[in-house]
Every structure is written in structure tokens, then in C-alpha cells.
Amino acid sequence: MSAPAIALGLALRNIRLHLRRSLITASGVAAGVAVLVFLWGFNDGTHEQMRRNLQELILGSLKIVPKGFLAHPTLDRAIADPAPIMQKLHALGARRVCARVRSFVLAASKSTSAGELLLGVDPACERRALRLASRIVQGRWLAGGRELVLGAGTAHELGVGAGDEIVLLATDRFGALAADRFRIVGVLGGEEEGVGKGLLLAPIASVRTLLSLPAPRVHEIFAVLPDEARTHEVEAALEKALPAGLDVLRWDEIAPVMRQWIEIDDGFMRVFLFIVLLVAAAGVGNTALVSAMERRREFALLAALGASRMLSMASVLAEAGLLAGAGVLGGAVLGLVAVKLAAIHGINLGEQMTTITRYYLDPVVRPRLAEGRLVETVLVMWLAAVLASVWAAVRAGRVRPAEGLRA
Amino acid sequence: MMLVRLALANLMLHPWRTGITAVALAIGIGALLFLSALNAGWQKQVQEGFAAMRTGDVQLRDPRFRAAEPLAGLIADADALAADLRARADVAAASPRIVVGGLASVARAQAAARIYGVDPVHEAEVTRLARFVRAGRWLAADDARACVIGKRLAKTLGVRLGDKLVLTALARDGELRAQLVRVRGMLDSGDLALDAHGVFVPIGFARAWLGAQGAATHIVVRAQRFEEARMLAARLGAATGLVAKSWDMLDPMAREWADFAEAYAWTMLAVVVLLVVAETLNTMMMSAEERVREFALLRALGLARTRLFGLVLVESVALVGLGLVLGIALGGVAVALAARYGMDLSRFAEALRYFYLDPIVRPVWRTNDALRIAAAATLGALVAGIWPAVRASRTRPVVALRGLV
């Protein structure tokens, strides 16, 4: 029988001999891992929702704009010919690609005025690419002509609804004041920042007319990528392929607040992981220490029979590894079941948090673990528990044969 | 007292086991305390920052006011009313405002604007806006065609201090009217809406421009005690006949997020208590198993079952108590150090400032949190101690003879 097999056999025998203690130790680890897996699932699920909703509702995964346009948008800075860029995006695997023109305008109803961002869009393309069209709660999506769709918050502030007309006032490309009357055909539901309030959507041709912007000029091209993980790769390929004078911006560069908030949230979870890790690992370390103390005569006998110190140490570590292994596996299964159940039934935060959708969160959160999260949590917890047992193993290795004669 | 001495003696007999358990508990409790203090600091900042930046503690509006018709439901003689409010003992400051939506434009650029006509002196007492002017200066009492604009808005328009811009909005008579103003200051508040669209002009100028002499769309009030904003709103509403709303009634966002953070903190506390129970149960079970003969001997010497039960329970509480004392000391030192020197999270400045948080984070010690954690840990210790205590109390005196005969 090989030394590792003997060490494993001794560890298993000791676990059997102290079954209750072993079960309590493993249960402590399991409880910690289960809670961590669930909380990670909750965290990752909310982050996934925020990222996906932001990209699929309004922003896209990537945006191509004239250099510096987003910080300082002037009408004369435009992409003169969007077609080759859109073709390139298609070639890189993006299937949902649309072009827009944009300008701030003054929207005036009968009783008040408000500054708004006006997006000139291709109604059919946007319907395919984003989920905006499905958010209409009053009226319909854009078809063509001088039609307008706006958020419910904007409609409330202007005191208008589907069927009403408002005047849009802007400075056109030549610096002259331009105004046009638009009919509201649809109102979008939801409170998302930048969509619920402050946004108007109109067919691209009518906005070009208002701003004296000749076709095919556009101000931005966006793409929604089927696989978010490819965003950096597509961005790099575009930067190489596109002519100078254009910015390729990822969603998280356009909305750094969301990226940073996700990082802070993850940071907090890691601190919490550390706390749980420590307490659970101490449990295993403690058990290993007591076990090593109890088995001094056994280790002394092994030493007297010529076994190496490594065998005693390996036996203690194997016991800790097995206990922690059982704990993390049990905890992982429990945590996964909890994540799965919560994902199926959803956690309704919308009832308590009426403003939750402002941050692109759905009212019902569905936990979901990010790739690699489970493996990372399980491995870190197991490793910490085994490391916590090293001192116990060292003490077992130091037992001298003479100690076997005591008592 | 004898039970306590015996319990402590037993804990001292196994310094490694006691030490490992107590240190693990201490670090867990200390870290939890630190997170709670961080959370407390943030909650305070989010709520107060939101009110101080966006809404004020309380806002008063005319009952006829509608967002879609802001200049139709004005508070007449607003300056006199604001002065009356300032004279109240429960009001720290009050200032009238006229707020309308409009367009800000320069030669080659334009941007959506939220135009705030404010009393330069009293606005600075009610909100923190004046403190966030990072370039140039806040409005002065004798300013006429001056404005302070958000930093992002300045970038969008490409304007600098001293430049002119045109503001256009619908006036009270239903006509679109434009005015030329000069940029005197730039605001960098962290609030995306204010920084991207905020334009602050003197209220006298706004009144003349929009045809609202002496009036205001609302009066913003700062309470003597922020925590009493709701009660103050009720009192002011009754006293003035106007519609009075506190900051969280105007927009529940900040309170909802604070409540969510609180609920999350409770969840974390529950998890740590669960682990404390498991850890203590483990240690106490091992201790009880080792000491069967000692318990039997104590029983043989006449110690009652209830006393033996109490002995193990006291030992369990003493073990957690040791961890608790160390943990509170550890957490307290960490909170004190972080509060003194601040934790620099500037890397996340945009996200933090978006929620009205200072990028230099300073945790706030709350004795209530420490008591809550202490109570939860003690409860955990008692729960964890029950089983081993029951087992110990059931030990029969005859067991003491094992190995001797």
C-alpha cells in the first residue's frame, strides 16, 4: 500500500470514528459556501440584468461616433458614409447594427417646455436591434414622417400623450434656428435613466430635415453583440480597420458609472467572502488540531514503526481536505439549488423599491452565477480550510516515538 | 461564580483550540462591524447628499402646481413666505426657486437644460450646490445675467468661464423667450443630471424673463434636524396651506437604496451568526466529548444536572464573549483609523458621486450596530451551547469509573 493511500485510509477511519464532529465541521463549511454561492448568484444576476438591459434597451454593446462627439456634440461633426462601417460590423459578427442622428432640442407643449435629447432612428432597424419598441405602453412604435415616441416621464412633464403634437426647436447645421411640429405616436414605459425622461425618438429622415443634415450622414452607429465577452475583441478589430477621426466606444466606457458600481459591489462581496472563509476555515483548522492532539499515540506508534513524519502530516491534511471537500461540495449543491429556485421564481424587489428600474434593473431579480464563480468560490474555500489545518499537521509530524509509551 | 471560574479554566486548558476559535470569531465580528460602519456612513451620505443636492429637506408648492404647467401654479409673494419660514425655530434655511426646462445653446452646439432660478444667498444655505462650484464662483446677490452651469453641460456646449450662452424656455404667457447669460461658475456635483443639464441663474433674472414677478415654483427648506424632515413637512403644510413634501416623499430613491443596504447588512449579520453557531457548536462538542469523565466526576460529587448544563452554556458564552471583545476592539480600531485617515476609493469616484457619496470613504461608528452584533453573537453562542450542554447534563456518574476498574 502506498503512503498516500495509507494517509487517506487513516483520515477516513478517523472521520468515521468521530462522525458527529466531522458532520458539524463539514456542515459549517457547507453553510458558508451555500450562502456565498447564493449571494454571488444574486450579485451576478443583478449585474447581468443591468448590463443586458442597458445594452439592449438603448445603448448597444459598442458605439462608433466622430472623435470626441459624445463629450462635445456638434452637428457638423458626422460620419459621412456609414455603410462601410456597418458592413465591417456585420463582418465581425454583429447582427444588430443601426445608425442614428442626434441633437438636443427644446420640446414645447402648450403649457411648458423641456430640453430633450432627440434621436433620429431607423424605425425598422431599431425594432429589430433593441427592445425599445416592445416597451410602448401607449400608442405605437414609429413608422415614418414627423412622428415621435417619448418616455412616460417626459410625457408627464410636458403634459402630453399619444395623439398630441409638440414643437421641437433646435439650431440646425448652419446655426440657424429651426422648428417643426411632431405628432406623438407612442409612449414608452419604464423609468430607466436617460430613457424614461429626457429622450425623444423620431424617424431619421424627419430629424435630418429639422437639422438640415443631408443623408447618408449620421452621428453614431451602434451594434449589439450576441456575445458580450467578444466586446473587447470586436472593439480592437474595429479600431484597426476604421479610418482615423472616429471613436469606438464600449458600453462601459459610455456608462462608466455602471461599470464602477458593479466593481464596488463585487469588492464588497469579496470582503464578505473573506469573512465567511475565515470563520469556516477556522472550524476545519480547529477540528484538525483536536484530531491531531487525540491521535498523538497513533502518530507516535507510526513513527516507532519507521513511518516518516510526512505520513502523519499527510493523514491530518487528508482529513481536513476530506472534511472541507465534503463541506464545499454540499454547500455548492445547496447554493446552486437555491440560485436555481430563486431564478425560476424570481426575487421581487420592485414592490419595496419602486425606483429600481432607473438603474436598468428589472423589478424581479433572477440570480445567476457568472462563469467560473462557483469553481472559484469552492476552490478558495477548500484551499483556505486545508491551509488552516497546516499547523495541526505540523504538530502531528513532530510527535516523537517515545510519546507512544505515555499512559 | 464557580461555574464561570470552571468554564474559564477549561477554556485556558486548551489555549490553541480556544485561541483559534476566538481569533476566527474576532476577525469575523470585527470585519462585520467595519462593514456595518461603512454601510452606516454611506447611508447617511446618500440620504443627506441627495436631499442637500437635489431636493432640499422639504419642498413647498402651491396646491395648483403641476409638472406639466410649472408657471401656472406659482407661489405668490414667495420671498416674504421664505423669510417667514426662516424665522421658525424648526427651519434652518429656506429659499425660493423657479425651475423650468429649456435649451442652452451657443453658436455651434446646444444641450437640454434644467434652469433653476435661485436666490444666490439663501440657496447656498439650503443646499450644498454652491460648495461644488469647482471653477469660477457661485452666483452673487448683485448678479444679473450670470449663470452657473454643470461641468458636463459646459463640455457639451464647449463653453468656458466668461463665455456667453443663450437660454430658451417657454414663458408664463406661453411664448418661447430667449435670454443671453454669461457663465460665471461651473458645478461639479457628481449628480449626473445636475452636471449635464443644470443651469443656475439669479431668481430675479428668471422672474423677469419668464414673467413670474415675486413668485416661485417652490420653496426649498432645510430642516434644523434632517431626521425630522417628514414631521417638518407636515407642520409646514398645515401652517402655510401649501403642499409640503419631505425629500423622500418627493423622490423615494435615496430612502429605498438605504433600506436595501440595511436589509443586506442584516442578511450578512445572519450569515455570520450562522457561522458563529457552527464554529462554537463544533468547539463545544469537541470539548464535551473530551470531558465526559470530568462531567461524570462532577455529577458523582453531587453537582446537579442543571448546574452542569449551565457550566457548558457559560463556557460557550465565554468563548464567544472572548471573540466578541476582541472583535469589537479590532473593528473599533479599524473604524477609527479609516474614519481618521479616510479610505481613498477615487478609482470609483464617478459611481460613488452618482449616489452622492464622497470618494474618500469614512465609516461611521454606530453603537447600536455593535450592540446588535453582540446580541446576535451571544444568541448564537447560547444556541450553539444548548446541545453540548444537554449532553453534558445527561452524563451518568458511573462513567467516571471507566478506565479505572
XYZ file of N, CA and C in Angstrom, chain B residues 308-395:
264
model
N -24.593 21.577 35.714
C -23.677 21.094 34.671
C -24.084 21.677 33.309
N -25.382 21.700 33.106
C -25.921 22.308 31.881
C -25.444 23.766 31.792
N -25.567 24.457 32.905
C -25.172 25.867 32.963
C -23.685 26.040 32.717
N -22.885 25.113 33.240
C -21.429 25.199 33.096
C -21.024 25.219 31.611
N -21.603 24.285 30.858
C -21.248 24.198 29.429
C -21.764 25.432 28.679
N -22.960 25.869 29.080
C -23.519 27.045 28.414
C -22.655 28.282 28.698
N -22.221 28.411 29.927
C -21.377 29.562 30.301
C -20.067 29.503 29.518
N -19.547 28.292 29.369
C -18.290 28.129 28.623
C -18.470 28.588 27.170
N -19.619 28.204 26.615
C -19.911 28.587 25.231
C -20.008 30.108 25.100
N -20.729 30.726 26.047
C -20.884 32.192 26.000
C -19.532 32.868 26.248
N -18.741 32.299 27.159
C -17.430 32.898 27.457
C -16.526 32.848 26.224
N -16.599 31.729 25.502
C -15.774 31.586 24.289
C -16.161 32.648 23.254
N -17.462 32.753 23.002
C -17.921 33.756 22.034
C -17.669 35.161 22.586
N -17.830 35.310 23.901
C -17.595 36.613 24.521
C -16.167 37.079 24.298
N -15.227 36.142 24.410
C -13.816 36.466 24.171
C -13.629 36.945 22.728
N -14.230 36.176 21.796
C -14.162 36.566 20.379
C -14.822 37.908 20.156
N -15.922 38.135 20.841
C -16.682 39.373 20.683
C -15.876 40.583 21.152
N -15.273 40.443 22.339
C -14.478 41.562 22.878
C -13.323 41.874 21.928
N -12.620 40.819 21.509
C -11.508 41.025 20.568
C -12.014 41.623 19.259
N -13.142 41.100 18.780
C -13.711 41.546 17.501
C -14.131 42.999 17.557
N -14.790 43.385 18.648
C -15.237 44.779 18.761
C -14.021 45.706 18.859
N -13.001 45.232 19.574
C -11.781 46.051 19.667
C -11.143 46.192 18.288
N -11.059 45.059 17.586
C -10.455 45.051 16.242
C -11.252 45.948 15.287
N -12.574 45.728 15.264
C -13.450 46.518 14.391
C -13.403 47.987 14.768
N -13.398 48.273 16.089
C -13.376 49.653 16.554
C -12.120 50.373 16.101
N -10.984 49.692 16.226
C -9.711 50.304 15.806
C -9.731 50.551 14.291
N -10.216 49.542 13.550
C -10.259 49.684 12.082
C -11.167 50.848 11.687
N -12.330 50.952 12.339
C -13.266 52.048 12.024
C -12.628 53.395 12.376
N -11.992 53.451 13.558
C -11.387 54.722 13.990
C -10.292 55.150 13.016
N -9.456 54.181 12.604
C -8.364 54.522 11.679
C -8.919 54.967 10.328
N -9.892 54.191 9.817
C -10.452 54.534 8.498
C -11.199 55.864 8.562
N -11.852 56.140 9.706
C -12.581 57.413 9.834
C -11.606 58.575 9.905
N -10.473 58.324 10.538
C -9.494 59.401 10.687
C -8.773 59.701 9.373
N -8.296 58.644 8.723
C -7.486 58.869 7.516
C -8.305 58.782 6.223
N -9.487 58.150 6.284
C -10.314 58.013 5.084
C -9.792 56.923 4.173
N -10.716 56.242 3.507
C -10.308 55.211 2.532
C -10.506 55.805 1.142
N -9.431 55.858 0.402
C -9.496 56.521 -0.896
C -10.048 55.571 -1.966
N -11.305 55.776 -2.331
C -11.912 54.966 -3.395
C -12.127 55.829 -4.651
N -11.179 56.723 -4.889
C -11.327 57.649 -6.027
C -11.423 56.915 -7.362
N -10.903 55.696 -7.387
C -10.981 54.904 -8.621
C -12.446 54.729 -9.044
N -13.336 54.750 -8.048
C -14.765 54.578 -8.331
C -15.517 55.900 -8.145
N -14.795 56.995 -8.319
C -15.373 58.306 -7.969
C -16.701 58.567 -8.669
N -16.766 58.246 -9.953
C -17.999 58.578 -10.686
C -19.198 57.836 -10.124
N -18.996 56.531 -9.849
C -20.106 55.730 -9.321
C -20.493 56.207 -7.930
N -19.491 56.519 -7.114
C -19.784 56.935 -5.743
C -20.484 58.289 -5.731
N -19.981 59.208 -6.522
C -20.581 60.543 -6.531
C -21.965 60.525 -7.155
N -22.196 59.560 -8.016
C -23.519 59.394 -8.613
C -24.554 59.152 -7.512
N -24.125 58.450 -6.462
C -25.012 58.188 -5.323
C -24.727 59.155 -4.168
N -24.178 60.305 -4.484
C -23.930 61.376 -3.508
C -22.926 60.947 -2.442
N -22.017 60.061 -2.797
C -21.030 59.579 -1.838
C -19.686 60.227 -2.121
N -18.976 60.520 -1.038
C -17.650 61.092 -1.161
C -16.676 59.963 -1.528
N -15.812 60.156 -2.542
C -14.847 59.087 -2.886
C -13.889 58.765 -1.737
N -13.689 59.707 -0.817
C -12.905 59.391 0.380
C -13.914 58.885 1.427
N -13.884 57.588 1.631
C -14.916 56.971 2.469
C -14.505 56.999 3.933
N -15.412 57.443 4.780
C -15.165 57.454 6.226
C -16.301 56.725 6.919
N -15.983 55.542 7.488
C -17.031 54.800 8.182
C -17.533 55.556 9.412
N -18.770 55.282 9.791
C -19.365 55.941 10.966
C -19.687 54.872 12.008
N -19.060 55.009 13.183
C -19.300 54.038 14.263
C -20.719 54.222 14.786
N -21.458 53.119 14.839
C -22.793 53.190 15.442
C -22.834 52.181 16.585
N -22.977 52.685 17.794
C -23.004 51.795 18.961
C -24.127 50.779 18.818
N -25.221 51.213 18.218
C -26.352 50.294 18.002
C -25.946 49.069 17.203
N -25.091 49.294 16.176
C -24.634 48.168 15.352
C -23.808 47.202 16.183
N -22.907 47.780 17.012
C -22.059 46.935 17.853
C -22.928 46.122 18.808
N -23.947 46.769 19.380
C -24.844 46.064 20.305
C -25.630 44.970 19.571
N -26.048 45.306 18.358
C -26.810 44.339 17.561
C -25.954 43.102 17.263
N -24.702 43.357 16.880
C -23.798 42.246 16.574
C -23.508 41.450 17.845
N -23.293 42.169 18.949
C -23.006 41.493 20.222
C -24.186 40.618 20.641
N -25.382 41.162 20.505
C -26.583 40.403 20.891
C -26.728 39.162 20.012
N -26.502 39.352 18.702
C -26.652 38.233 17.773
C -25.614 37.149 18.067
N -24.366 37.555 18.353
C -23.308 36.579 18.629
C -23.596 35.835 19.936
N -24.086 36.560 20.945
C -24.401 35.912 22.230
C -25.542 34.915 22.048
N -26.534 35.334 21.280
C -27.645 34.427 20.995
C -27.125 33.173 20.284
N -26.220 33.425 19.310
C -25.614 32.300 18.592
C -24.877 31.368 19.545
N -24.152 31.967 20.499
C -23.385 31.162 21.463
C -24.320 30.317 22.320
N -25.434 30.913 22.732
C -26.391 30.184 23.577
C -27.012 29.025 22.794
N -27.395 29.333 21.552
C -27.997 28.281 20.714
C -26.990 27.154 20.504
N -25.737 27.555 20.198
C -24.702 26.546 19.932
C -24.359 25.750 21.179
N -24.542 26.370 22.343
C -24.152 25.690 23.575
C -25.185 24.702 24.088
N -26.428 24.833 23.609
C -27.511 24.026 24.201
C -27.277 22.518 24.043
N -26.959 22.115 22.836
C -26.810 20.671 22.590
C -25.692 20.056 23.439
N -24.464 20.637 23.340
C -23.401 20.077 24.188
C -23.775 20.134 25.680
N -24.502 21.184 26.080
C -24.872 21.316 27.491
C -25.854 20.216 27.903
N -26.791 19.925 27.000
C -27.752 18.858 27.292
C -27.014 17.529 27.416
N -26.109 17.281 26.501
C -25.341 16.018 26.540
C -24.542 15.920 27.846
N -23.917 17.048 28.206
C -23.114 17.034 29.437
C -23.990 16.745 30.653
N -25.170 17.373 30.676
C -26.038 17.222 31.858
C -26.583 15.799 31.973
N -26.572 15.053 30.861
C -27.093 13.685 30.892
C -26.018 12.669 31.311
N -24.785 13.121 31.500
C -23.695 12.201 31.850
C -24.001 11.510 33.186
